[in-house]
mmCIF file of C-alpha atoms in Angstrom:
data_model
loop_
_atom_site.group_PDB
_atom_site.id
_atom_site.type_symbol
_atom_site.label_atom_id
_atom_site.label_comp_id
_atom_site.label_asym_id
_atom_site.label_seq_id
_atom_site.Cartn_x
_atom_site.Cartn_y
_atom_site.Cartn_z
ATOM 1 C CA MET A 14 30.650 -29.817 5.182
ATOM 2 C CA THR A 15 29.026 -26.791 6.792
ATOM 3 C CA GLY A 16 27.568 -24.247 4.371
ATOM 4 C CA ASP A 17 27.378 -20.472 4.655
ATOM 5 C CA VAL A 18 25.753 -19.706 8.007
ATOM 6 C CA GLY A 19 25.946 -15.921 7.616
ATOM 7 C CA LEU A 20 26.964 -13.445 10.276
ATOM 8 C CA PHE A 21 26.460 -15.562 13.374
ATOM 9 C CA GLY A 22 26.134 -19.336 13.200
ATOM 10 C CA PRO A 23 24.999 -22.134 15.505
ATOM 11 C CA ASP A 24 27.469 -21.373 18.294
ATOM 12 C CA SER A 25 26.340 -17.747 18.625
ATOM 13 C CA VAL A 26 24.167 -16.275 21.339
ATOM 14 C CA THR A 27 22.149 -14.685 18.548
ATOM 15 C CA TRP A 28 21.021 -18.064 17.203
ATOM 16 C CA LYS A 29 20.250 -19.281 20.719
ATOM 17 C CA LEU A 30 18.101 -16.224 21.413
ATOM 18 C CA HIS A 31 16.298 -15.874 18.093
ATOM 19 C CA ARG A 32 15.066 -19.454 18.052
ATOM 20 C CA GLU A 33 12.575 -18.271 20.693
ATOM 21 C CA PRO A 34 9.177 -17.313 19.145
ATOM 22 C CA ILE A 35 8.537 -14.978 22.110
ATOM 23 C CA LEU A 36 10.913 -12.521 20.478
ATOM 24 C CA MET A 37 7.929 -11.414 18.376
ATOM 25 C CA LEU A 38 6.730 -9.730 21.560
ATOM 26 C CA GLY A 39 10.163 -8.162 21.925
ATOM 27 C CA GLY A 40 9.713 -6.612 18.516
ATOM 28 C CA LEU A 41 6.464 -4.990 19.637
ATOM 29 C CA ARG A 42 8.120 -3.741 22.832
ATOM 30 C CA SER A 43 10.899 -2.176 20.776
ATOM 31 C CA LEU A 44 8.370 -0.191 18.714
ATOM 32 C CA TYR A 45 6.849 1.297 21.875
ATOM 33 C CA LEU A 46 10.342 2.200 23.082
ATOM 34 C CA GLN A 47 11.451 3.643 19.737
ATOM 35 C CA ALA A 48 8.337 5.847 19.623
ATOM 36 C CA LEU A 49 9.592 7.805 22.639
ATOM 37 C CA HIS A 50 12.332 9.405 20.521
ATOM 38 C CA PRO A 51 10.708 12.501 18.956
ATOM 39 C CA ARG A 52 12.820 12.533 15.792
ATOM 40 C CA ALA A 53 12.760 8.779 15.281
ATOM 41 C CA VAL A 54 8.975 8.565 15.495
ATOM 42 C CA ALA A 55 8.562 11.677 13.311
ATOM 43 C CA GLY A 56 10.693 9.978 10.668
ATOM 44 C CA VAL A 57 8.427 6.930 10.756
ATOM 45 C CA ALA A 58 5.219 8.979 10.749
ATOM 46 C CA GLN A 59 6.308 11.084 7.777
ATOM 47 C CA ASN A 60 7.760 8.305 5.643
ATOM 48 C CA SER A 61 6.086 5.044 6.528
ATOM 49 C CA GLY A 62 2.840 3.558 5.345
ATOM 50 C CA TYR A 63 2.329 1.714 8.609
ATOM 51 C CA ARG A 64 -1.211 3.028 9.034
ATOM 52 C CA ALA A 65 -2.265 1.838 5.583
ATOM 53 C CA ASP A 66 -0.425 -1.482 5.704
ATOM 54 C CA PRO A 67 0.589 -2.267 9.306
ATOM 55 C CA TRP A 68 0.802 -6.024 8.912
ATOM 56 C CA GLY A 69 2.729 -5.787 5.663
ATOM 57 C CA ARG A 70 5.259 -3.468 7.265
ATOM 58 C CA LEU A 71 5.538 -5.779 10.270
ATOM 59 C CA MET A 72 6.197 -8.767 8.013
ATOM 60 C CA ARG A 73 8.837 -6.882 6.018
ATOM 61 C CA THR A 74 10.615 -5.870 9.216
ATOM 62 C CA SER A 75 10.416 -9.423 10.526
ATOM 63 C CA ASP A 76 11.812 -10.766 7.242
ATOM 64 C CA TYR A 77 14.734 -8.333 7.430
ATOM 65 C CA VAL A 78 15.614 -9.320 11.002
ATOM 66 C CA GLY A 79 15.288 -13.003 10.123
ATOM 67 C CA THR A 80 17.546 -12.560 7.105
ATOM 68 C CA VAL A 81 20.217 -10.779 9.146
ATOM 69 C CA VAL A 82 20.143 -13.515 11.781
ATOM 70 C CA TYR A 83 19.831 -16.593 9.568
ATOM 71 C CA GLY A 84 20.583 -15.575 5.985
ATOM 72 C CA THR A 85 23.685 -16.369 3.980
ATOM 73 C CA THR A 86 26.392 -13.734 3.754
ATOM 74 C CA ASP A 87 25.142 -12.619 0.325
ATOM 75 C CA GLU A 88 21.495 -12.534 1.455
ATOM 76 C CA VAL A 89 22.418 -10.380 4.432
ATOM 77 C CA ARG A 90 24.472 -7.963 2.358
ATOM 78 C CA GLN A 91 21.724 -7.600 -0.234
ATOM 79 C CA ALA A 92 19.027 -6.985 2.397
ATOM 80 C CA ALA A 93 21.183 -4.412 4.182
ATOM 81 C CA SER A 94 22.040 -2.663 0.938
ATOM 82 C CA ARG A 95 18.342 -2.329 0.059
ATOM 83 C CA LEU A 96 17.599 -0.930 3.507
ATOM 84 C CA ARG A 97 20.418 1.631 3.355
ATOM 85 C CA ARG A 98 19.307 2.792 -0.094
ATOM 86 C CA LEU A 99 15.744 3.171 1.158
ATOM 87 C CA HIS A 100 16.821 5.162 4.210
ATOM 88 C CA ALA A 101 19.127 7.378 2.152
ATOM 89 C CA ARG A 102 16.139 8.692 0.189
ATOM 90 C CA MET A 103 14.131 9.652 3.256
ATOM 91 C CA SER A 104 13.995 12.789 5.356
ATOM 92 C CA ALA A 105 11.552 14.320 7.812
ATOM 93 C CA THR A 106 10.784 17.542 9.632
ATOM 94 C CA ASP A 107 11.276 17.831 13.375
ATOM 95 C CA PRO A 108 7.803 18.914 14.619
ATOM 96 C CA ARG A 109 9.360 20.753 17.567
ATOM 97 C CA THR A 110 11.929 22.857 15.671
ATOM 98 C CA GLY A 111 10.912 22.698 12.010
ATOM 99 C CA GLU A 112 14.388 21.420 11.149
ATOM 100 C CA ARG A 113 14.693 19.054 8.214
ATOM 101 C CA PHE A 114 16.750 15.938 8.921
ATOM 102 C CA ARG A 115 17.750 12.671 7.288
ATOM 103 C CA ILE A 116 16.363 9.549 8.866
ATOM 104 C CA ASP A 117 19.689 7.764 8.428
ATOM 105 C CA GLU A 118 21.410 10.101 10.876
ATOM 106 C CA PRO A 119 23.687 7.997 13.110
ATOM 107 C CA ASP A 120 21.950 9.139 16.298
ATOM 108 C CA LEU A 121 18.590 7.896 15.013
ATOM 109 C CA LEU A 122 19.956 4.631 13.638
ATOM 110 C CA ARG A 123 21.709 4.007 16.949
ATOM 111 C CA TRP A 124 18.521 4.597 18.940
ATOM 112 C CA VAL A 125 16.510 2.207 16.788
ATOM 113 C CA HIS A 126 19.239 -0.439 16.939
ATOM 114 C CA VAL A 127 19.727 -0.301 20.706
ATOM 115 C CA ALA A 128 15.983 -0.210 21.421
ATOM 116 C CA GLU A 129 15.498 -3.276 19.236
ATOM 117 C CA VAL A 130 18.303 -5.489 20.520
ATOM 118 C CA GLU A 131 17.662 -4.521 24.147
ATOM 119 C CA SER A 132 13.978 -5.332 23.683
ATOM 120 C CA PHE A 133 14.714 -8.724 22.179
ATOM 121 C CA LEU A 134 17.086 -9.559 25.001
ATOM 122 C CA THR A 135 14.956 -8.210 27.843
ATOM 123 C CA THR A 136 11.823 -9.943 26.576
ATOM 124 C CA ALA A 137 13.607 -13.273 26.282
ATOM 125 C CA VAL A 138 15.153 -13.067 29.751
ATOM 126 C CA ARG A 139 11.886 -11.965 31.361
ATOM 127 C CA ALA A 140 10.152 -14.853 29.582
ATOM 128 C CA GLY A 141 12.511 -17.326 31.211
ATOM 129 C CA VAL A 142 15.172 -17.895 28.558
ATOM 130 C CA ASP A 143 18.287 -18.922 30.463
ATOM 131 C CA LEU A 144 21.207 -16.640 29.603
ATOM 132 C CA THR A 145 24.341 -16.030 31.643
ATOM 133 C CA PRO A 146 25.679 -12.486 32.133
ATOM 134 C CA GLU A 147 28.451 -13.390 29.680
ATOM 135 C CA GLU A 148 25.905 -14.476 27.083
ATOM 136 C CA ILE A 149 23.933 -11.271 27.562
ATOM 137 C CA ASP A 150 27.029 -9.191 26.895
ATOM 138 C CA GLY A 151 27.890 -11.567 24.060
ATOM 139 C CA TYR A 152 24.562 -10.902 22.366
ATOM 140 C CA TYR A 153 25.074 -7.150 22.474
ATOM 141 C CA THR A 154 28.592 -7.554 21.109
ATOM 142 C CA GLU A 155 27.450 -9.869 18.315
ATOM 143 C CA GLN A 156 24.766 -7.373 17.336
ATOM 144 C CA LEU A 157 27.419 -4.803 16.480
ATOM 145 C CA ARG A 158 27.479 -6.646 13.145
ATOM 146 C CA SER A 159 23.806 -5.776 12.650
ATOM 147 C CA ALA A 160 24.502 -2.155 13.565
ATOM 148 C CA GLU A 161 27.276 -1.955 10.996
ATOM 149 C CA LEU A 162 24.918 -3.227 8.304
ATOM 150 C CA VAL A 163 22.678 -0.147 8.603
ATOM 151 C CA GLY A 164 25.651 2.202 8.397
ATOM 152 C CA LEU A 165 26.741 2.661 12.010
ATOM 153 C CA ASP A 166 30.325 2.676 13.215
ATOM 154 C CA PRO A 167 30.415 -0.285 15.653
ATOM 155 C CA ALA A 168 32.731 1.687 17.929
ATOM 156 C CA THR A 169 29.858 4.121 18.608
ATOM 157 C CA VAL A 170 27.307 1.450 19.566
ATOM 158 C CA PRO A 171 26.828 0.051 23.109
ATOM 159 C CA ALA A 172 28.268 -3.462 23.225
ATOM 160 C CA THR A 173 27.513 -4.718 26.751
ATOM 161 C CA ALA A 174 24.615 -4.593 29.206
ATOM 162 C CA ALA A 175 26.404 -1.916 31.234
ATOM 163 C CA GLU A 176 26.993 0.202 28.137
ATOM 164 C CA VAL A 177 23.346 -0.133 27.085
ATOM 165 C CA ALA A 178 22.170 0.948 30.554
ATOM 166 C CA ALA A 179 24.502 3.962 30.415
ATOM 167 C CA TYR A 180 23.252 4.796 26.932
ATOM 168 C CA PHE A 181 19.621 4.830 28.056
ATOM 169 C CA THR A 182 20.519 7.036 31.013
ATOM 170 C CA ALA A 183 22.243 9.495 28.693
ATOM 171 C CA MET A 184 19.335 9.454 26.229
ATOM 172 C CA ARG A 185 16.488 10.012 28.664
ATOM 173 C CA PRO A 186 16.636 13.859 28.577
ATOM 174 C CA GLU A 187 16.102 13.666 24.802
ATOM 175 C CA LEU A 188 13.077 11.386 25.023
ATOM 176 C CA GLY A 189 9.425 12.180 25.521
ATOM 177 C CA LEU A 190 5.931 11.490 24.292
ATOM 178 C CA THR A 191 5.059 13.684 21.295
ATOM 179 C CA ARG A 192 1.849 13.660 19.279
ATOM 180 C CA ASP A 193 3.491 11.352 16.731
ATOM 181 C CA GLY A 194 4.626 9.057 19.536
ATOM 182 C CA ALA A 195 1.187 8.966 21.140
ATOM 183 C CA GLU A 196 -0.503 8.223 17.813
ATOM 184 C CA ALA A 197 1.998 5.457 17.077
ATOM 185 C CA ALA A 198 1.443 3.923 20.524
ATOM 186 C CA VAL A 199 -2.335 3.980 20.110
ATOM 187 C CA PHE A 200 -1.968 2.406 16.686
ATOM 188 C CA LEU A 201 0.291 -0.319 18.098
ATOM 189 C CA THR A 202 -2.228 -1.016 20.848
ATOM 190 C CA VAL A 203 -5.360 -0.919 18.669
ATOM 191 C CA PRO A 204 -4.254 -1.840 15.134
ATOM 192 C CA PRO A 205 -6.666 -2.897 12.397
ATOM 193 C CA ILE A 206 -6.952 -6.673 12.160
ATOM 194 C CA PRO A 207 -7.864 -8.145 8.770
ATOM 195 C CA GLY A 208 -10.903 -10.377 8.867
ATOM 196 C CA HIS A 209 -14.156 -11.381 7.187
ATOM 197 C CA TRP A 210 -17.800 -10.992 8.033
ATOM 198 C CA GLY A 211 -20.488 -12.685 5.982
ATOM 199 C CA GLY A 212 -17.952 -13.355 3.235
ATOM 200 C CA LEU A 213 -17.090 -9.656 2.934
ATOM 201 C CA PRO A 214 -13.646 -8.360 3.879
ATOM 202 C CA PHE A 215 -13.601 -5.887 6.747
ATOM 203 C CA ARG A 216 -11.353 -4.799 9.586
ATOM 204 C CA LEU A 217 -11.821 -6.136 13.087
ATOM 205 C CA GLY A 218 -10.204 -2.984 14.431
ATOM 206 C CA LEU A 219 -13.699 -1.625 14.925
ATOM 207 C CA THR A 220 -14.852 -4.595 16.960
ATOM 208 C CA LEU A 221 -14.108 -6.082 20.349
ATOM 209 C CA GLY A 222 -14.067 -9.727 19.347
ATOM 210 C CA PRO A 223 -11.821 -12.439 20.846
ATOM 211 C CA ALA A 224 -8.908 -11.550 18.550
ATOM 212 C CA ARG A 225 -9.014 -7.942 19.727
ATOM 213 C CA TRP A 226 -9.064 -8.847 23.418
ATOM 214 C CA ALA A 227 -6.216 -11.317 22.914
ATOM 215 C CA TYR A 228 -4.163 -8.651 21.198
ATOM 216 C CA PHE A 229 -4.916 -6.170 23.989
ATOM 217 C CA GLY A 230 -3.290 -8.625 26.378
ATOM 218 C CA ILE A 231 -0.220 -8.980 24.180
ATOM 219 C CA ALA A 232 0.154 -5.217 23.736
ATOM 220 C CA GLY A 233 -0.342 -4.671 27.462
ATOM 221 C CA THR A 234 2.411 -7.168 28.209
ATOM 222 C CA ALA A 235 4.776 -5.421 25.767
ATOM 223 C CA LEU A 236 4.088 -2.092 27.481
ATOM 224 C CA GLY A 237 4.530 -3.660 30.908
ATOM 225 C CA LEU A 238 7.952 -4.963 29.887
ATOM 226 C CA LEU A 239 9.203 -1.433 29.202
ATOM 227 C CA PRO A 240 11.550 0.140 31.750
ATOM 228 C CA ALA A 241 9.737 2.016 34.513
ATOM 229 C CA TRP A 242 10.958 5.369 33.166
ATOM 230 C CA ALA A 243 9.514 4.571 29.721
ATOM 231 C CA ARG A 244 6.154 3.511 31.167
ATOM 232 C CA LYS A 245 5.984 6.798 33.060
ATOM 233 C CA MET A 246 6.491 8.712 29.798
ATOM 234 C CA TYR A 247 3.421 6.926 28.470
ATOM 235 C CA GLY A 248 1.487 7.943 31.563
ATOM 236 C CA GLY A 249 1.710 4.495 33.128
ATOM 237 C CA LEU A 250 3.063 3.367 36.453
ATOM 238 C CA GLY A 251 6.610 2.533 37.338
ATOM 239 C CA TRP A 252 5.642 0.260 40.216
ATOM 240 C CA PRO A 253 7.529 -3.024 40.737
ATOM 241 C CA THR A 254 4.170 -4.808 40.704
ATOM 242 C CA THR A 255 3.831 -3.864 37.028
ATOM 243 C CA ASP A 256 7.181 -5.528 36.355
ATOM 244 C CA LEU A 257 6.027 -8.660 38.172
ATOM 245 C CA ALA A 258 2.721 -8.820 36.293
ATOM 246 C CA ALA A 259 4.489 -8.369 32.947
ATOM 247 C CA ALA A 260 7.018 -11.078 33.808
ATOM 248 C CA LEU A 261 4.266 -13.538 34.711
ATOM 249 C CA SER A 262 2.375 -12.680 31.543
ATOM 250 C CA VAL A 263 5.347 -13.075 29.199
ATOM 251 C CA ARG A 264 6.296 -16.392 30.797
ATOM 252 C CA GLY A 265 2.739 -17.576 30.290
ATOM 253 C CA LEU A 266 2.794 -16.477 26.659
ATOM 254 C CA ARG A 267 6.061 -18.314 26.052
ATOM 255 C CA ALA A 268 4.594 -21.503 27.539
ATOM 256 C CA LEU A 269 1.418 -21.098 25.490
ATOM 257 C CA ILE A 270 3.360 -20.665 22.244
ATOM 258 C CA ALA A 271 5.491 -23.711 23.046
ATOM 259 C CA GLY A 272 2.346 -25.737 23.684
ATOM 260 C CA VAL A 273 0.756 -24.686 20.405
ATOM 261 C CA LEU A 274 3.928 -25.390 18.416
ATOM 262 C CA ALA A 275 4.164 -28.850 19.955
ATOM 263 C CA THR A 276 0.827 -29.770 18.361
ATOM 264 C CA LEU A 277 1.945 -28.796 14.844
ATOM 265 C CA PRO A 278 3.601 -31.044 12.270
ATOM 266 C CA GLU A 279 7.398 -30.903 12.403
ATOM 267 C CA GLN A 280 7.740 -28.808 9.244
ATOM 268 C CA TYR A 281 5.716 -25.979 10.779
ATOM 269 C CA ARG A 282 7.537 -25.718 14.094
ATOM 270 C CA MET A 283 10.483 -23.777 12.746
ATOM 271 C CA ALA A 284 10.569 -20.583 10.672
ATOM 272 C CA PRO A 285 11.705 -21.233 7.082
ATOM 273 C CA LEU A 286 14.728 -18.919 7.353
ATOM 274 C CA ARG A 287 15.927 -20.694 10.477
ATOM 275 C CA ARG A 288 15.331 -24.147 8.992
ATOM 276 C CA ALA A 289 17.357 -23.239 5.908
ATOM 277 C CA ALA A 290 20.198 -21.963 8.110
ATOM 278 C CA MET A 291 20.098 -25.103 10.247
ATOM 279 C CA GLU A 292 20.268 -27.237 7.105
ATOM 280 C CA ARG A 293 23.317 -25.315 5.857
ATOM 281 C CA ALA A 294 24.902 -25.830 9.277
ATOM 282 C CA GLY A 295 24.211 -29.554 9.019
ATOM 283 C CA LEU A 296 22.001 -29.549 12.125
ATOM 284 C CA VAL A 297 18.749 -30.824 10.592
#
């Protein structure tokens, strides 16, 4: 008998997409995209401890996404309830107008949601994950369930590729690179990396060791995967050659990750949340 497989299940496009480790890069891309919304990035800058604990925040976000995708119905509801309660206590000041606003405003939640799911999907497709146009639309439609969890009315959220493209077109006049956005982008590109030197803890963020150069390449690929209009806002180029270079890079990263995973023992090749979901579905 199949157990509780949560919101989606093994026949969903969501499970097909999120089994791909390259979606970690999609998460980074989404942060660069989200930072172009002045209010959204101000809300993060004024409420988040990402500068003090960037990797902890990243892991908590990753755990939330993994729970929504692979958790049981109760696990998903509990995680979403915690997130809504957290957001409900937060507000920020618009640096352009001085207006105080809640960070759980529907417009902000919608921007974060669309930027995230579009980034996951775009990264996967550019990396070579084979999805039909129907599956692409299906993923957006399935993710309305995730949007509802954070408090959005699904009827107000883009549910197909065409609707997402139209949404971005409508949003572009509201977007731009603010000081908060620039600082967030620099932090994403040059974050502190925990490490050790001579037995003493330190941060590799001040060095240019192999880990730093490798991360530069990953961050550069995430930026290159942004739409041309978003790259221009960051002062980059919207040339098609940038798109080609990013596509080649992300395909190479996907192949590299697959090669590394293939060398690991079976129990380490699958994220624990996914393995538990697959076991409940009777697939492992």
